[in-house]
Amino acid sequence: MLPVAELHVHIEGTLEPELLVRLAARNGISVPILDVDELRAAYRFDSLQSFLNLYYANLRVLQVEQDFYDLGRAYLSRAAAAGVRRAEIFFDPQTHLANGVPLGAVFGGLTAALADGTRDHGISADLILCFLRDLGADAAGEVLRACLPFRDRFIGVGLDSAEVGHPPARFRPVYQRAAAEGLRLVAHAGEEGGPDYVREALDELRVERVDHGVRSMEDPALVARLRDERIALTVCPLSNVALRVVTVLGDHMLPAMLDAGLLATVNSDDPAYFGGYVDDNLDAVRAAFGYDHARLAALARNSFEACFAPAADKRAWQAEVDAWLAAHAPA
C-alpha cells in the first residue's frame, strides 16, 4: 500500500454499523435501526445537518472506556490495511459528556487504543480535541478547561460540526488559550462556509491547517495566500460527494487545488458514513482524474509534510513514499 498520513478523520465517524449494533446490545441502548444492512442504507444524506442528526444519535451507544477502546482499535486496524503510517484523529468530548460519559473513559479508551495500534501496527497516532461550533464559544472554553488535566493525551484542538452560522472568529478566545497551552491549531472551514470562513480561521484563530477548505478555490487571492504560506488543506473527496458539496467526484476541486500549488491532502472524514477510508478515497480520485503513481505519491508526500509529527519521522515516511514510487515505476 502507498504510505500515507491521515489528518482528517473523526473517530466517532469510524463507528461501523456492525460495531454500533454490538455496542448497543452490550450497553442496553435502544437505537432506531439495529439491522446492519438497513443502517447502511440509511447513510444517504442531502446536507451536512442531515448527516449530523443521525451521527449524533448513533453515538449514544458509546458509554464506557471499553467502547472507546474498541472504536479506536477498529479504526487503527483498518487504517493499517490502508497504508496509514501517521493518524491525527479528531474526537468530540462534548458529545460524550452530553451522553453522560466521563472524560476519563473517553481519554482512557482512546489512548489505550492508540498505544496498542502503535505496538501492533506501527502507526504513529495522536488525538485532536474538537469543539462543536454549534454549541458556542463559551461551551468550547468550558470543555477545553475540563480536558486540560488530560493535556498529555492530545496534541491540538479543532473546530467541527455545523459550519454555517458559526464563524471561526467567535472562537478566538478559546484558540488563544489553546495556543498558550502549546496545542496545535486546526479548524474546519470552507466546506459549507465560503472562503471568508477560511480567511477568518487563518486570521482570527491562527490555524496551522485548514480542514476541508475546498471553497477557498472561489477566491483567487485566498488561493495565492494558501499557496505562498504553505497552509495545508485536509480534503475529503468522498465526504464532499456524500454531503453534496459537489454533485459527483468528477466535479471536485482537488485537481484545481493541486494545479494551483496548494498543499492538499486526501483523507476520509467519517468513513463509516461516506463510503470509504483513506485508501478508498485515493482509489476514487485516481479513477476519477486518471492520477498516475507519481501524482498519488505527491499526495502522500503532502500528507506527511502537513502532519504534526517530528521532522525525522516525516523524512522516514517520505522516503517510504519514494521507495513505493520506485517500486511502481515502469520497467
PDB file of C-alpha atoms in Angstrom, residues 23-178:
ATOM      1  CA  LEU A  23     -22.237  -1.853  21.448  1.00  0.00           C
ATOM      2  CA  ALA A  24     -25.971  -1.128  21.558  1.00  0.00           C
ATOM      3  CA  ALA A  25     -26.608  -4.704  22.682  1.00  0.00           C
ATOM      4  CA  ARG A  26     -23.715  -4.698  25.156  1.00  0.00           C
ATOM      5  CA  ASN A  27     -24.834  -1.455  26.785  1.00  0.00           C
ATOM      6  CA  GLY A  28     -28.597  -1.945  26.535  1.00  0.00           C
ATOM      7  CA  ILE A  29     -29.021   1.150  24.358  1.00  0.00           C
ATOM      8  CA  SER A  30     -32.085   1.450  22.161  1.00  0.00           C
ATOM      9  CA  VAL A  31     -31.315   2.763  18.678  1.00  0.00           C
ATOM     10  CA  PRO A  32     -33.837   3.271  15.863  1.00  0.00           C
ATOM     11  CA  ILE A  33     -32.193   0.785  13.478  1.00  0.00           C
ATOM     12  CA  LEU A  34     -30.423  -2.399  14.564  1.00  0.00           C
ATOM     13  CA  ASP A  35     -30.111  -4.149  11.207  1.00  0.00           C
ATOM     14  CA  VAL A  36     -26.668  -3.631   9.672  1.00  0.00           C
ATOM     15  CA  ASP A  37     -27.864  -3.528   6.069  1.00  0.00           C
ATOM     16  CA  GLU A  38     -30.714  -1.190   6.949  1.00  0.00           C
ATOM     17  CA  LEU A  39     -28.281   1.089   8.773  1.00  0.00           C
ATOM     18  CA  ARG A  40     -26.002   1.288   5.763  1.00  0.00           C
ATOM     19  CA  ALA A  41     -28.976   2.050   3.539  1.00  0.00           C
ATOM     20  CA  ALA A  42     -29.859   4.963   5.837  1.00  0.00           C
ATOM     21  CA  TYR A  43     -26.471   6.585   5.184  1.00  0.00           C
ATOM     22  CA  ARG A  44     -27.757   8.738   2.323  1.00  0.00           C
ATOM     23  CA  PHE A  45     -27.610  12.431   3.118  1.00  0.00           C
ATOM     24  CA  ASP A  46     -28.756  15.621   1.434  1.00  0.00           C
ATOM     25  CA  SER A  47     -26.824  18.026   3.678  1.00  0.00           C
ATOM     26  CA  LEU A  48     -24.301  18.239   6.490  1.00  0.00           C
ATOM     27  CA  GLN A  49     -27.122  18.644   9.009  1.00  0.00           C
ATOM     28  CA  SER A  50     -28.979  15.522   7.842  1.00  0.00           C
ATOM     29  CA  PHE A  51     -25.778  13.564   8.410  1.00  0.00           C
ATOM     30  CA  LEU A  52     -25.137  15.116  11.825  1.00  0.00           C
ATOM     31  CA  ASN A  53     -28.619  14.245  13.074  1.00  0.00           C
ATOM     32  CA  LEU A  54     -28.030  10.509  12.538  1.00  0.00           C
ATOM     33  CA  TYR A  55     -24.381  10.687  13.536  1.00  0.00           C
ATOM     34  CA  TYR A  56     -25.067  12.112  16.991  1.00  0.00           C
ATOM     35  CA  ALA A  57     -27.992   9.763  17.624  1.00  0.00           C
ATOM     36  CA  ASN A  58     -25.756   6.754  16.924  1.00  0.00           C
ATOM     37  CA  LEU A  59     -23.068   7.899  19.358  1.00  0.00           C
ATOM     38  CA  ARG A  60     -25.276   7.147  22.346  1.00  0.00           C
ATOM     39  CA  VAL A  61     -24.019   3.551  22.140  1.00  0.00           C
ATOM     40  CA  LEU A  62     -20.565   4.698  23.349  1.00  0.00           C
ATOM     41  CA  GLN A  63     -20.868   4.530  27.134  1.00  0.00           C
ATOM     42  CA  VAL A  64     -17.771   3.099  28.834  1.00  0.00           C
ATOM     43  CA  GLU A  65     -13.999   3.073  28.375  1.00  0.00           C
ATOM     44  CA  GLN A  66     -14.045  -0.305  26.607  1.00  0.00           C
ATOM     45  CA  ASP A  67     -16.354   1.107  23.934  1.00  0.00           C
ATOM     46  CA  PHE A  68     -13.884   3.859  23.066  1.00  0.00           C
ATOM     47  CA  TYR A  69     -11.044   1.352  23.060  1.00  0.00           C
ATOM     48  CA  ASP A  70     -12.949  -0.921  20.669  1.00  0.00           C
ATOM     49  CA  LEU A  71     -13.765   2.032  18.426  1.00  0.00           C
ATOM     50  CA  GLY A  72     -10.163   3.209  18.291  1.00  0.00           C
ATOM     51  CA  ARG A  73      -8.747  -0.271  17.736  1.00  0.00           C
ATOM     52  CA  ALA A  74     -11.158  -0.968  14.893  1.00  0.00           C
ATOM     53  CA  TYR A  75     -10.145   2.236  13.124  1.00  0.00           C
ATOM     54  CA  LEU A  76      -6.419   1.664  13.552  1.00  0.00           C
ATOM     55  CA  SER A  77      -6.659  -1.895  12.248  1.00  0.00           C
ATOM     56  CA  ARG A  78      -8.444  -0.636   9.146  1.00  0.00           C
ATOM     57  CA  ALA A  79      -6.029   2.279   8.804  1.00  0.00           C
ATOM     58  CA  ALA A  80      -3.058  -0.102   8.884  1.00  0.00           C
ATOM     59  CA  ALA A  81      -4.592  -2.005   5.977  1.00  0.00           C
ATOM     60  CA  ALA A  82      -4.950   1.330   4.142  1.00  0.00           C
ATOM     61  CA  GLY A  83      -1.232   2.136   4.422  1.00  0.00           C
ATOM     62  CA  VAL A  84      -1.585   4.759   7.155  1.00  0.00           C
ATOM     63  CA  ARG A  85       1.687   5.481   8.963  1.00  0.00           C
ATOM     64  CA  ARG A  86       0.523   8.581  10.828  1.00  0.00           C
ATOM     65  CA  ALA A  87      -3.013   9.392  12.044  1.00  0.00           C
ATOM     66  CA  GLU A  88      -4.101  12.651  13.659  1.00  0.00           C
ATOM     67  CA  ILE A  89      -7.541  11.768  14.926  1.00  0.00           C
ATOM     68  CA  PHE A  90     -10.377  14.128  15.847  1.00  0.00           C
ATOM     69  CA  PHE A  91     -12.655  13.398  18.784  1.00  0.00           C
ATOM     70  CA  ASP A  92     -15.669  15.274  20.205  1.00  0.00           C
ATOM     71  CA  PRO A  93     -15.680  15.234  24.034  1.00  0.00           C
ATOM     72  CA  GLN A  94     -18.756  17.487  24.240  1.00  0.00           C
ATOM     73  CA  THR A  95     -20.875  14.809  22.576  1.00  0.00           C
ATOM     74  CA  HIS A  96     -19.841  12.180  25.088  1.00  0.00           C
ATOM     75  CA  LEU A  97     -20.179  14.465  28.100  1.00  0.00           C
ATOM     76  CA  ALA A  98     -23.743  15.221  26.985  1.00  0.00           C
ATOM     77  CA  ASN A  99     -24.365  11.457  26.903  1.00  0.00           C
ATOM     78  CA  GLY A 100     -23.213  11.126  30.494  1.00  0.00           C
ATOM     79  CA  VAL A 101     -19.783   9.672  29.729  1.00  0.00           C
ATOM     80  CA  PRO A 102     -16.906  10.909  31.922  1.00  0.00           C
ATOM     81  CA  LEU A 103     -13.854  12.334  30.200  1.00  0.00           C
ATOM     82  CA  GLY A 104     -11.660   9.710  31.853  1.00  0.00           C
ATOM     83  CA  ALA A 105     -13.488   6.967  29.967  1.00  0.00           C
ATOM     84  CA  VAL A 106     -13.088   8.768  26.633  1.00  0.00           C
ATOM     85  CA  PHE A 107      -9.397   9.501  27.074  1.00  0.00           C
ATOM     86  CA  GLY A 108      -8.668   6.162  28.704  1.00  0.00           C
ATOM     87  CA  GLY A 109     -10.199   4.080  25.932  1.00  0.00           C
ATOM     88  CA  LEU A 110      -8.834   6.094  23.027  1.00  0.00           C
ATOM     89  CA  THR A 111      -5.289   6.499  24.300  1.00  0.00           C
ATOM     90  CA  ALA A 112      -5.050   2.784  25.142  1.00  0.00           C
ATOM     91  CA  ALA A 113      -6.210   2.000  21.606  1.00  0.00           C
ATOM     92  CA  LEU A 114      -3.598   4.352  20.139  1.00  0.00           C
ATOM     93  CA  ALA A 115      -0.851   2.733  22.202  1.00  0.00           C
ATOM     94  CA  ASP A 116      -1.868  -0.733  21.065  1.00  0.00           C
ATOM     95  CA  GLY A 117      -2.147   0.499  17.471  1.00  0.00           C
ATOM     96  CA  THR A 118       1.454   1.644  17.640  1.00  0.00           C
ATOM     97  CA  ARG A 119       2.550  -1.669  19.139  1.00  0.00           C
ATOM     98  CA  ASP A 120       0.620  -3.912  16.742  1.00  0.00           C
ATOM     99  CA  HIS A 121       0.599  -1.887  13.509  1.00  0.00           C
ATOM    100  CA  GLY A 122       3.439   0.609  13.809  1.00  0.00           C
ATOM    101  CA  ILE A 123       1.040   3.535  13.359  1.00  0.00           C
ATOM    102  CA  SER A 124       2.038   6.835  14.920  1.00  0.00           C
ATOM    103  CA  ALA A 125      -1.191   8.402  16.187  1.00  0.00           C
ATOM    104  CA  ASP A 126      -2.336  11.370  18.252  1.00  0.00           C
ATOM    105  CA  LEU A 127      -5.655  12.945  19.223  1.00  0.00           C
ATOM    106  CA  ILE A 128      -7.022  16.383  18.332  1.00  0.00           C
ATOM    107  CA  LEU A 129      -9.826  17.676  20.548  1.00  0.00           C
ATOM    108  CA  CYS A 130     -12.622  19.254  18.510  1.00  0.00           C
ATOM    109  CA  PHE A 131     -15.086  21.896  19.679  1.00  0.00           C
ATOM    110  CA  LEU A 132     -18.664  21.597  18.430  1.00  0.00           C
ATOM    111  CA  ARG A 133     -19.121  25.032  16.929  1.00  0.00           C
ATOM    112  CA  ASP A 134     -22.938  24.945  17.127  1.00  0.00           C
ATOM    113  CA  LEU A 135     -22.682  24.747  20.945  1.00  0.00           C
ATOM    114  CA  GLY A 136     -20.918  28.104  21.034  1.00  0.00           C
ATOM    115  CA  ALA A 137     -17.650  29.617  22.171  1.00  0.00           C
ATOM    116  CA  ASP A 138     -18.402  29.553  25.897  1.00  0.00           C
ATOM    117  CA  ALA A 139     -19.022  25.809  25.802  1.00  0.00           C
ATOM    118  CA  ALA A 140     -15.772  25.363  23.861  1.00  0.00           C
ATOM    119  CA  GLY A 141     -13.892  27.198  26.587  1.00  0.00           C
ATOM    120  CA  GLU A 142     -15.506  25.060  29.262  1.00  0.00           C
ATOM    121  CA  VAL A 143     -14.616  21.770  27.600  1.00  0.00           C
ATOM    122  CA  LEU A 144     -11.029  22.873  26.998  1.00  0.00           C
ATOM    123  CA  ARG A 145     -10.677  23.667  30.709  1.00  0.00           C
ATOM    124  CA  ALA A 146     -12.223  20.306  31.586  1.00  0.00           C
ATOM    125  CA  CYS A 147      -9.791  18.476  29.295  1.00  0.00           C
ATOM    126  CA  LEU A 148      -6.590  20.214  30.413  1.00  0.00           C
ATOM    127  CA  PRO A 149      -5.966  17.640  33.186  1.00  0.00           C
ATOM    128  CA  PHE A 150      -5.560  15.206  30.244  1.00  0.00           C
ATOM    129  CA  ARG A 151      -3.277  17.617  28.348  1.00  0.00           C
ATOM    130  CA  ASP A 152      -0.632  14.938  27.738  1.00  0.00           C
ATOM    131  CA  ARG A 153      -3.154  12.850  25.787  1.00  0.00           C
ATOM    132  CA  PHE A 154      -3.968  15.251  22.942  1.00  0.00           C
ATOM    133  CA  ILE A 155      -1.804  17.420  20.727  1.00  0.00           C
ATOM    134  CA  GLY A 156      -4.187  20.000  19.322  1.00  0.00           C
ATOM    135  CA  VAL A 157      -7.644  21.498  19.003  1.00  0.00           C
ATOM    136  CA  GLY A 158     -10.050  21.734  16.086  1.00  0.00           C
ATOM    137  CA  LEU A 159     -13.469  23.124  15.260  1.00  0.00           C
ATOM    138  CA  ASP A 160     -16.171  20.956  13.675  1.00  0.00           C
ATOM    139  CA  SER A 161     -19.916  20.312  13.310  1.00  0.00           C
ATOM    140  CA  ALA A 162     -22.372  22.635  11.504  1.00  0.00           C
ATOM    141  CA  GLU A 163     -20.340  25.396   9.859  1.00  0.00           C
ATOM    142  CA  VAL A 164     -22.799  27.991   8.529  1.00  0.00           C
ATOM    143  CA  GLY A 165     -23.894  30.488  11.158  1.00  0.00           C
ATOM    144  CA  HIS A 166     -20.950  29.664  13.414  1.00  0.00           C
ATOM    145  CA  PRO A 167     -17.999  31.623  12.003  1.00  0.00           C
ATOM    146  CA  PRO A 168     -14.480  30.948  13.268  1.00  0.00           C
ATOM    147  CA  ALA A 169     -13.961  34.401  14.777  1.00  0.00           C
ATOM    148  CA  ARG A 170     -16.328  33.602  17.646  1.00  0.00           C
ATOM    149  CA  PHE A 171     -13.840  31.026  18.909  1.00  0.00           C
ATOM    150  CA  ARG A 172     -10.808  33.301  19.045  1.00  0.00           C
ATOM    151  CA  PRO A 173     -10.540  33.349  22.878  1.00  0.00           C
ATOM    152  CA  VAL A 174     -10.538  29.549  23.245  1.00  0.00           C
ATOM    153  CA  TYR A 175      -7.980  29.212  20.455  1.00  0.00           C
ATOM    154  CA  GLN A 176      -5.775  31.767  22.185  1.00  0.00           C
ATOM    155  CA  ARG A 177      -5.999  29.691  25.363  1.00  0.00           C
ATOM    156  CA  ALA A 178      -5.161  26.520  23.422  1.00  0.00           C
TER     157      ALA A 178
END
